[in-house]
PDB file of N, CA and C in Angstrom:
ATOM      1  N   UNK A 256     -18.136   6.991 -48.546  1.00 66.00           N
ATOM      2  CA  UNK A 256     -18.146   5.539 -48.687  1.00 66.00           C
ATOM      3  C   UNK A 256     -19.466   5.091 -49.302  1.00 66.00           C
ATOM      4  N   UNK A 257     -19.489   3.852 -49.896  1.00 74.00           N
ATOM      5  CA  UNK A 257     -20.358   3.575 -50.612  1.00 74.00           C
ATOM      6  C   UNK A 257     -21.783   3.013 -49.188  1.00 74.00           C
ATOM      7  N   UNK A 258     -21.862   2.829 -48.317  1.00 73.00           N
ATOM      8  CA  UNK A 258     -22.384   2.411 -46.693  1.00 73.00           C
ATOM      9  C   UNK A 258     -22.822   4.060 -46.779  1.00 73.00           C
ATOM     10  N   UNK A 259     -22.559   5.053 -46.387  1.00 69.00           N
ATOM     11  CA  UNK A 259     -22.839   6.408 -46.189  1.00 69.00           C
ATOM     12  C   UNK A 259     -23.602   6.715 -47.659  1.00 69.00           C
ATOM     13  N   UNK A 260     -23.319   6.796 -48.795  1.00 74.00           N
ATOM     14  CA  UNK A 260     -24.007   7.531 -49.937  1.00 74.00           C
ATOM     15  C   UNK A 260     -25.613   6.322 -50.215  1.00 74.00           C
ATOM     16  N   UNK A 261     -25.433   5.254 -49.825  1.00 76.00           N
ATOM     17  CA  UNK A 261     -26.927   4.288 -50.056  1.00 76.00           C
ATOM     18  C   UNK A 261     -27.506   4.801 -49.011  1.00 76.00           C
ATOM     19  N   UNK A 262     -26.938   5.498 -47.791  1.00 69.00           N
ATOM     20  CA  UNK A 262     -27.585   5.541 -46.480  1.00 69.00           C
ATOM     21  C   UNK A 262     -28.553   6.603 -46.319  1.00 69.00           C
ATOM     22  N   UNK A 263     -27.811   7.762 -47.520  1.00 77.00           N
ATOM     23  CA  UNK A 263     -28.064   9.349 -47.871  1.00 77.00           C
ATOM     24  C   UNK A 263     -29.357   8.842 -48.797  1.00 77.00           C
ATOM     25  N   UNK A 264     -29.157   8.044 -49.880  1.00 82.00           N
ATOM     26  CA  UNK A 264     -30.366   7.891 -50.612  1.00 82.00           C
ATOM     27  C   UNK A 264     -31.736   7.395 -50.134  1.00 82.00           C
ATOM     28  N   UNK A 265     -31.230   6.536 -49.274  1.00 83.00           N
ATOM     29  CA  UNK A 265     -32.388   6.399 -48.411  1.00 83.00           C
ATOM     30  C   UNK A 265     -33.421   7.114 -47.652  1.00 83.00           C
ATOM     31  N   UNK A 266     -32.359   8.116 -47.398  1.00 83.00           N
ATOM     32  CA  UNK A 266     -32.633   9.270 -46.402  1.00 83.00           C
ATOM     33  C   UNK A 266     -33.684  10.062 -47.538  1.00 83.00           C
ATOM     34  N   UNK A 267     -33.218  10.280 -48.627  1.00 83.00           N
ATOM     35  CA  UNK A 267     -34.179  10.968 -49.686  1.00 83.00           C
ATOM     36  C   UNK A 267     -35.281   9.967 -50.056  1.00 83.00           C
ATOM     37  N   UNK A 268     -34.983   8.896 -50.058  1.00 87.00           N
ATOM     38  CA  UNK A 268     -37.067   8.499 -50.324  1.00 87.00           C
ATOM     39  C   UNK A 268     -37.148   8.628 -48.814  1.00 87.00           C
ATOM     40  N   UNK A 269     -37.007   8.961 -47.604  1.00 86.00           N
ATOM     41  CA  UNK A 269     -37.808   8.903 -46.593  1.00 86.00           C
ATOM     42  C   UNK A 269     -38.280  10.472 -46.972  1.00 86.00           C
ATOM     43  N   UNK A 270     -37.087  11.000 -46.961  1.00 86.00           N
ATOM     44  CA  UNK A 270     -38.246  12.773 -47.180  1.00 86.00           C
ATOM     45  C   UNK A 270     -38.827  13.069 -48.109  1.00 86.00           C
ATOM     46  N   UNK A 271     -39.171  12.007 -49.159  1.00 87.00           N
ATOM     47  CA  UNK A 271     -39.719  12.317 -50.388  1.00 87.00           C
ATOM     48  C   UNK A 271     -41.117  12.062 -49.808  1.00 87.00           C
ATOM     49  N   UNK A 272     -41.235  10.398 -49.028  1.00 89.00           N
ATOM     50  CA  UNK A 272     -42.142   9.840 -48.557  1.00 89.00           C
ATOM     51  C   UNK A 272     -42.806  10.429 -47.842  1.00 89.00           C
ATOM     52  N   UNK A 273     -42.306  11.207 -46.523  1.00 91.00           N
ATOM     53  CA  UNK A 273     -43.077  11.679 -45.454  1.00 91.00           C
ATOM     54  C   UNK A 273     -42.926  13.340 -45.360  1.00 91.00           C
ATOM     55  N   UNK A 274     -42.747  14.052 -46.246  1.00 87.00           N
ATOM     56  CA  UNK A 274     -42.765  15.716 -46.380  1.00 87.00           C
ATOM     57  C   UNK A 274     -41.713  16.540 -45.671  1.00 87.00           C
ATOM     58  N   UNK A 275     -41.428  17.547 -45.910  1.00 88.00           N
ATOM     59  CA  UNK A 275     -40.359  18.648 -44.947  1.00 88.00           C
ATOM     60  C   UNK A 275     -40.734  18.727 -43.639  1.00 88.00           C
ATOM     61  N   UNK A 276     -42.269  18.523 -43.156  1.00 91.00           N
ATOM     62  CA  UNK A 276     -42.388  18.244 -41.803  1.00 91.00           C
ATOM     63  C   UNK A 276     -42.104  17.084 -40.964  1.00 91.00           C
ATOM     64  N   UNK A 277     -42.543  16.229 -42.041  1.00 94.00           N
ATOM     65  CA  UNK A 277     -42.056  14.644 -41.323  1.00 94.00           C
ATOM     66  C   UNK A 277     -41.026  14.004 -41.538  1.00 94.00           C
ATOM     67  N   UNK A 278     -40.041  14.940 -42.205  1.00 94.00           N
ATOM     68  CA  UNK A 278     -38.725  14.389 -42.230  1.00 94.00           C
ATOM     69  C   UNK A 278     -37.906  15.217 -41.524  1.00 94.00           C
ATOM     70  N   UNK A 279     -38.262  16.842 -40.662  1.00 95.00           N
ATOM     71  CA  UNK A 279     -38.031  17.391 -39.586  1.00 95.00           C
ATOM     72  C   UNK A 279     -38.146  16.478 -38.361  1.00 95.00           C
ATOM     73  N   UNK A 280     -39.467  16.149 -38.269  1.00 96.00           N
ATOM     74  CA  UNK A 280     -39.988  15.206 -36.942  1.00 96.00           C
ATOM     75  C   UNK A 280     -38.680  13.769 -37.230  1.00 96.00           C
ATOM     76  N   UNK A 281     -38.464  13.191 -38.267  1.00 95.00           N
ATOM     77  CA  UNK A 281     -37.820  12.164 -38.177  1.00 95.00           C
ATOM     78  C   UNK A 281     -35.933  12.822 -37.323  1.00 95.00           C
ATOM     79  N   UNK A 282     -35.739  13.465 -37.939  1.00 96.00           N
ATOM     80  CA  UNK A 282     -34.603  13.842 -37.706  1.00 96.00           C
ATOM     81  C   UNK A 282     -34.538  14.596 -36.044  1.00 96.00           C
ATOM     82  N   UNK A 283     -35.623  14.828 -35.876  1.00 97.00           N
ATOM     83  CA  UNK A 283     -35.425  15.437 -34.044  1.00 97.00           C
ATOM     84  C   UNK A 283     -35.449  14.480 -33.110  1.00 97.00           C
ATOM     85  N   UNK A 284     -36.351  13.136 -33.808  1.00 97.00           N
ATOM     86  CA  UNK A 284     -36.695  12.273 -33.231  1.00 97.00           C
ATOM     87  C   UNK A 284     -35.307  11.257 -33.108  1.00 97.00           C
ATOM     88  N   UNK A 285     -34.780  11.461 -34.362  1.00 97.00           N
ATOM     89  CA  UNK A 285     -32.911  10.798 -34.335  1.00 97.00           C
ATOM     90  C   UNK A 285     -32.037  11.157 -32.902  1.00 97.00           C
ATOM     91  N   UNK A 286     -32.582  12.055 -33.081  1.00 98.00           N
ATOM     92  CA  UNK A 286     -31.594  13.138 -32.461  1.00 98.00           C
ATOM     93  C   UNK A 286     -31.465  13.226 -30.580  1.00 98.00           C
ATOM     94  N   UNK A 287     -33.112  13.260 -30.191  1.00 98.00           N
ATOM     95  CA  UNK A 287     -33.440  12.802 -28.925  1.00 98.00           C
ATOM     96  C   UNK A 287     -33.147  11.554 -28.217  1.00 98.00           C
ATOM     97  N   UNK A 288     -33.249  10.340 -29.738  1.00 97.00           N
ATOM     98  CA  UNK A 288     -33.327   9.057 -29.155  1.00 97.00           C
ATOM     99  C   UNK A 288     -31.724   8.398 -29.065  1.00 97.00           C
ATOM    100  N   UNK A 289     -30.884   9.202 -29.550  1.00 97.00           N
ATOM    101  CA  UNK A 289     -29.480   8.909 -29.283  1.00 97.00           C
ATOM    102  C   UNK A 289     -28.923   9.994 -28.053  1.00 97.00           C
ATOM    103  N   UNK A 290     -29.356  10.567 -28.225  1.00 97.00           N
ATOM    104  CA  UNK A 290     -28.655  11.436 -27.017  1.00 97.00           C
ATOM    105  C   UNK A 290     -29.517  10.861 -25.505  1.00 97.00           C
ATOM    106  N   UNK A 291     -31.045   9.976 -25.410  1.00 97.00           N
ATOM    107  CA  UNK A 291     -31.041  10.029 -24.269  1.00 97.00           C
ATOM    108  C   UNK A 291     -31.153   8.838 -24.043  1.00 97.00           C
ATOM    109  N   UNK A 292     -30.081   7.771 -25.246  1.00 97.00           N
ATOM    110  CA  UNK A 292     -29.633   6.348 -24.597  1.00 97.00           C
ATOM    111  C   UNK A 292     -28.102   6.203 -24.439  1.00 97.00           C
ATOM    112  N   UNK A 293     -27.236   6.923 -24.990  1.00 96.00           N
ATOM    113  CA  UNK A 293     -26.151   7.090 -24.697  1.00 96.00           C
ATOM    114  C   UNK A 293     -24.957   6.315 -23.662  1.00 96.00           C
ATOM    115  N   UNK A 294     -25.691   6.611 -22.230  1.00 96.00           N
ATOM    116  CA  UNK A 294     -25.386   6.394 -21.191  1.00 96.00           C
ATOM    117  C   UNK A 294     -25.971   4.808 -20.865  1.00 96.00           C
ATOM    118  N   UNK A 295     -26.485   4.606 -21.515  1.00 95.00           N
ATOM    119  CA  UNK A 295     -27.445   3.299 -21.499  1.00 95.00           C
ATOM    120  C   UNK A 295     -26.683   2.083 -21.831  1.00 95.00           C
ATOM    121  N   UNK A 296     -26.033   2.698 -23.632  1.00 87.00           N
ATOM    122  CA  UNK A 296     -25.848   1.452 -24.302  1.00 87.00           C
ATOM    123  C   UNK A 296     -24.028   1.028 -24.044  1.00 87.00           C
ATOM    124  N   UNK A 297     -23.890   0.344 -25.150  1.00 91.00           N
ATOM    125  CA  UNK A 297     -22.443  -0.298 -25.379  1.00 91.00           C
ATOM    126  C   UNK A 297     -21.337   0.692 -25.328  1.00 91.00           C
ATOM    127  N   UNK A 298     -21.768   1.543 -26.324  1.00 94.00           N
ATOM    128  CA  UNK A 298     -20.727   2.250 -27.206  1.00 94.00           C
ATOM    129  C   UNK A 298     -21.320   3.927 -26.988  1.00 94.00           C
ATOM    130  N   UNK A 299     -21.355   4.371 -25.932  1.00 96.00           N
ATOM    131  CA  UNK A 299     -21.883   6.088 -25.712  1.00 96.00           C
ATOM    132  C   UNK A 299     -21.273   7.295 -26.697  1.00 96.00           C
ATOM    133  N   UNK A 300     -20.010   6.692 -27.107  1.00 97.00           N
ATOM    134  CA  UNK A 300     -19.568   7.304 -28.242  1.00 97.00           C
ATOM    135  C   UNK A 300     -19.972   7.786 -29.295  1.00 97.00           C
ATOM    136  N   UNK A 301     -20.311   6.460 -29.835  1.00 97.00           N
ATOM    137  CA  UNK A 301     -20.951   6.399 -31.294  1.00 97.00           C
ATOM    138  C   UNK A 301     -22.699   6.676 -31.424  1.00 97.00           C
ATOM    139  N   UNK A 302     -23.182   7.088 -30.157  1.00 97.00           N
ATOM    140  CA  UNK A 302     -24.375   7.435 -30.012  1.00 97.00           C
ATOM    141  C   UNK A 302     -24.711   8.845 -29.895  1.00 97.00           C
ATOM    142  N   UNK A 303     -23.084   9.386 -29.273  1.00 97.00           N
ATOM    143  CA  UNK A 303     -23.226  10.670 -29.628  1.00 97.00           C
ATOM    144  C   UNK A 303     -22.810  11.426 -30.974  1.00 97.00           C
ATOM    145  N   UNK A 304     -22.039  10.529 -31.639  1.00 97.00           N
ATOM    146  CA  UNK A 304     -21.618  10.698 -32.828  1.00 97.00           C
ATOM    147  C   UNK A 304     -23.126  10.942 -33.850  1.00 97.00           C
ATOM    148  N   UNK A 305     -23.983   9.367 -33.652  1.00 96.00           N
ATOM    149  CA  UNK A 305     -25.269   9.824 -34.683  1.00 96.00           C
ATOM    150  C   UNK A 305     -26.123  10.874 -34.392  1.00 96.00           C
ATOM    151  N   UNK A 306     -26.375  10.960 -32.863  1.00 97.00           N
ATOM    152  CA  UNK A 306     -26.883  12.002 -32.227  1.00 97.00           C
ATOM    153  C   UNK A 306     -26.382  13.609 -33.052  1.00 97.00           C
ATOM    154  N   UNK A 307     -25.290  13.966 -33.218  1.00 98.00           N
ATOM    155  CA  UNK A 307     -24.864  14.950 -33.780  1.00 98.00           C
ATOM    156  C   UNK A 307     -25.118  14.955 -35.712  1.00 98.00           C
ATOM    157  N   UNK A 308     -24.529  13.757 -36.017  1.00 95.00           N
ATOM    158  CA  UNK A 308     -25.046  13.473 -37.337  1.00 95.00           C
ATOM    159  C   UNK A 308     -26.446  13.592 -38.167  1.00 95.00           C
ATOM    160  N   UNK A 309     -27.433  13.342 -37.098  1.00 96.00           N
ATOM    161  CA  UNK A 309     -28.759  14.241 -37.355  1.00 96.00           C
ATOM    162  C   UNK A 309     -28.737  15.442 -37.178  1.00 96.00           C
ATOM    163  N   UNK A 310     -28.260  15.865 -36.080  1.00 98.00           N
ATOM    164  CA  UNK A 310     -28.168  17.492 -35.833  1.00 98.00           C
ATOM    165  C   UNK A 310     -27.242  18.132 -37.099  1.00 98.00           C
ATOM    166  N   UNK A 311     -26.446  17.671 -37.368  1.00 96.00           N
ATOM    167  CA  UNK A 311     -25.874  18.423 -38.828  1.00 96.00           C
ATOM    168  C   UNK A 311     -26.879  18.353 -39.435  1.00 96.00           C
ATOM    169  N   UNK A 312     -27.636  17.390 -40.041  1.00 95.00           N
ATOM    170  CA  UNK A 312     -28.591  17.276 -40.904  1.00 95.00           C
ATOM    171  C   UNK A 312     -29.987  18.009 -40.982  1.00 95.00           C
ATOM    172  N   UNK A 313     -30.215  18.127 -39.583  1.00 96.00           N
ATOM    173  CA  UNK A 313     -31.395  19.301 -39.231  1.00 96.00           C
ATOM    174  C   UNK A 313     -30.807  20.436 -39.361  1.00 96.00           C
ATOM    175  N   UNK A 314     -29.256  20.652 -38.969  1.00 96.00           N
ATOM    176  CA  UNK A 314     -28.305  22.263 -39.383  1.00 96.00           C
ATOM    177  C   UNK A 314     -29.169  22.377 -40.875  1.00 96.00           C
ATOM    178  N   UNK A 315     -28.716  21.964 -41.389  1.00 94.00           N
ATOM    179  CA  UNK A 315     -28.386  21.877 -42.759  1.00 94.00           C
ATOM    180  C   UNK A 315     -29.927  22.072 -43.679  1.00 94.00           C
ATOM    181  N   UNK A 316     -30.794  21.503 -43.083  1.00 93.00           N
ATOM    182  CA  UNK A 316     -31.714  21.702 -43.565  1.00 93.00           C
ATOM    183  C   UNK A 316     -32.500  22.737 -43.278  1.00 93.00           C
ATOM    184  N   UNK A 317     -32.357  23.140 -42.172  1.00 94.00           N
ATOM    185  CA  UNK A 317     -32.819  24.853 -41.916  1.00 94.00           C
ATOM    186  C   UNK A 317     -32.393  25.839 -42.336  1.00 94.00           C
ATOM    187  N   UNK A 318     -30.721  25.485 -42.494  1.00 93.00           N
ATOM    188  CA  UNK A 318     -30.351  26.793 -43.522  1.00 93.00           C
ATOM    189  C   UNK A 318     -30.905  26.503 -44.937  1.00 93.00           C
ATOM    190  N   UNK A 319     -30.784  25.494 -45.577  1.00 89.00           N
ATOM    191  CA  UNK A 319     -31.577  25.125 -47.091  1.00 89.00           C
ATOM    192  C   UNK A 319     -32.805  26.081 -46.897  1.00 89.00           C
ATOM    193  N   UNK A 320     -33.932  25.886 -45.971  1.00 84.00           N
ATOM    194  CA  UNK A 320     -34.786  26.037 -46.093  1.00 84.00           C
ATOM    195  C   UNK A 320     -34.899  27.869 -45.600  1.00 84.00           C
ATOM    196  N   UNK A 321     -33.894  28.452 -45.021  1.00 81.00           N
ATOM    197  CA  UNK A 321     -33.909  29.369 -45.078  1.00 81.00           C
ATOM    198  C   UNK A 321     -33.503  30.576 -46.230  1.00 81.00           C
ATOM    199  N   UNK A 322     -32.582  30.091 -46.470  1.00 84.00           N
ATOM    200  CA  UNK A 322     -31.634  30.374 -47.786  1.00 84.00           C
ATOM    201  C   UNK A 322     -33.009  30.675 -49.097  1.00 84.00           C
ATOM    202  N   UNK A 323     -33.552  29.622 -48.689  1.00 78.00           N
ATOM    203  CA  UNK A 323     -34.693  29.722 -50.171  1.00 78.00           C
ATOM    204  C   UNK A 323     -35.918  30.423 -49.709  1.00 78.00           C
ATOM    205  N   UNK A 324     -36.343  30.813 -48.979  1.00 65.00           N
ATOM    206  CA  UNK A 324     -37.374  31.815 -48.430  1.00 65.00           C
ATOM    207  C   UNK A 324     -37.187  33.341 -48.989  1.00 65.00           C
TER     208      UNK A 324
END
């Protein structure tokens, strides 16, 4: 969807902006802060949904980054 691919580009000036380390730290930091409000908010669903949606994204980038080593 066009909401998801502006969302992705974004995502690339943040890791352009803040390096392979600080766009690691951003993405763990995704990742913690949905999984330990979950239970908290409205919708626990969709918190575990983004919660995982970073975690693909940290998947994904460790194999990238392994793959090319």
């Amino acid at each position: 969807s066009s909401a998801r691919n502006t969302f992705e580009r974004l995502e690339d000036i943040i890791e352009a902006g803040i390096g392979d380390q600080g766009f690691v730290g951003y993405l763990v930091g995704n990742i913690f802060k949905y999984l330990l409000r979950y239970r908290f908010k409205g919708n626990p669903v969709e918190d575990l949904k983004k919660a995982r949606f970073y975690l693909d994204k940290l998947i994904a980038k460790t194999l990238d980054e392994k793959e090319s080593v």
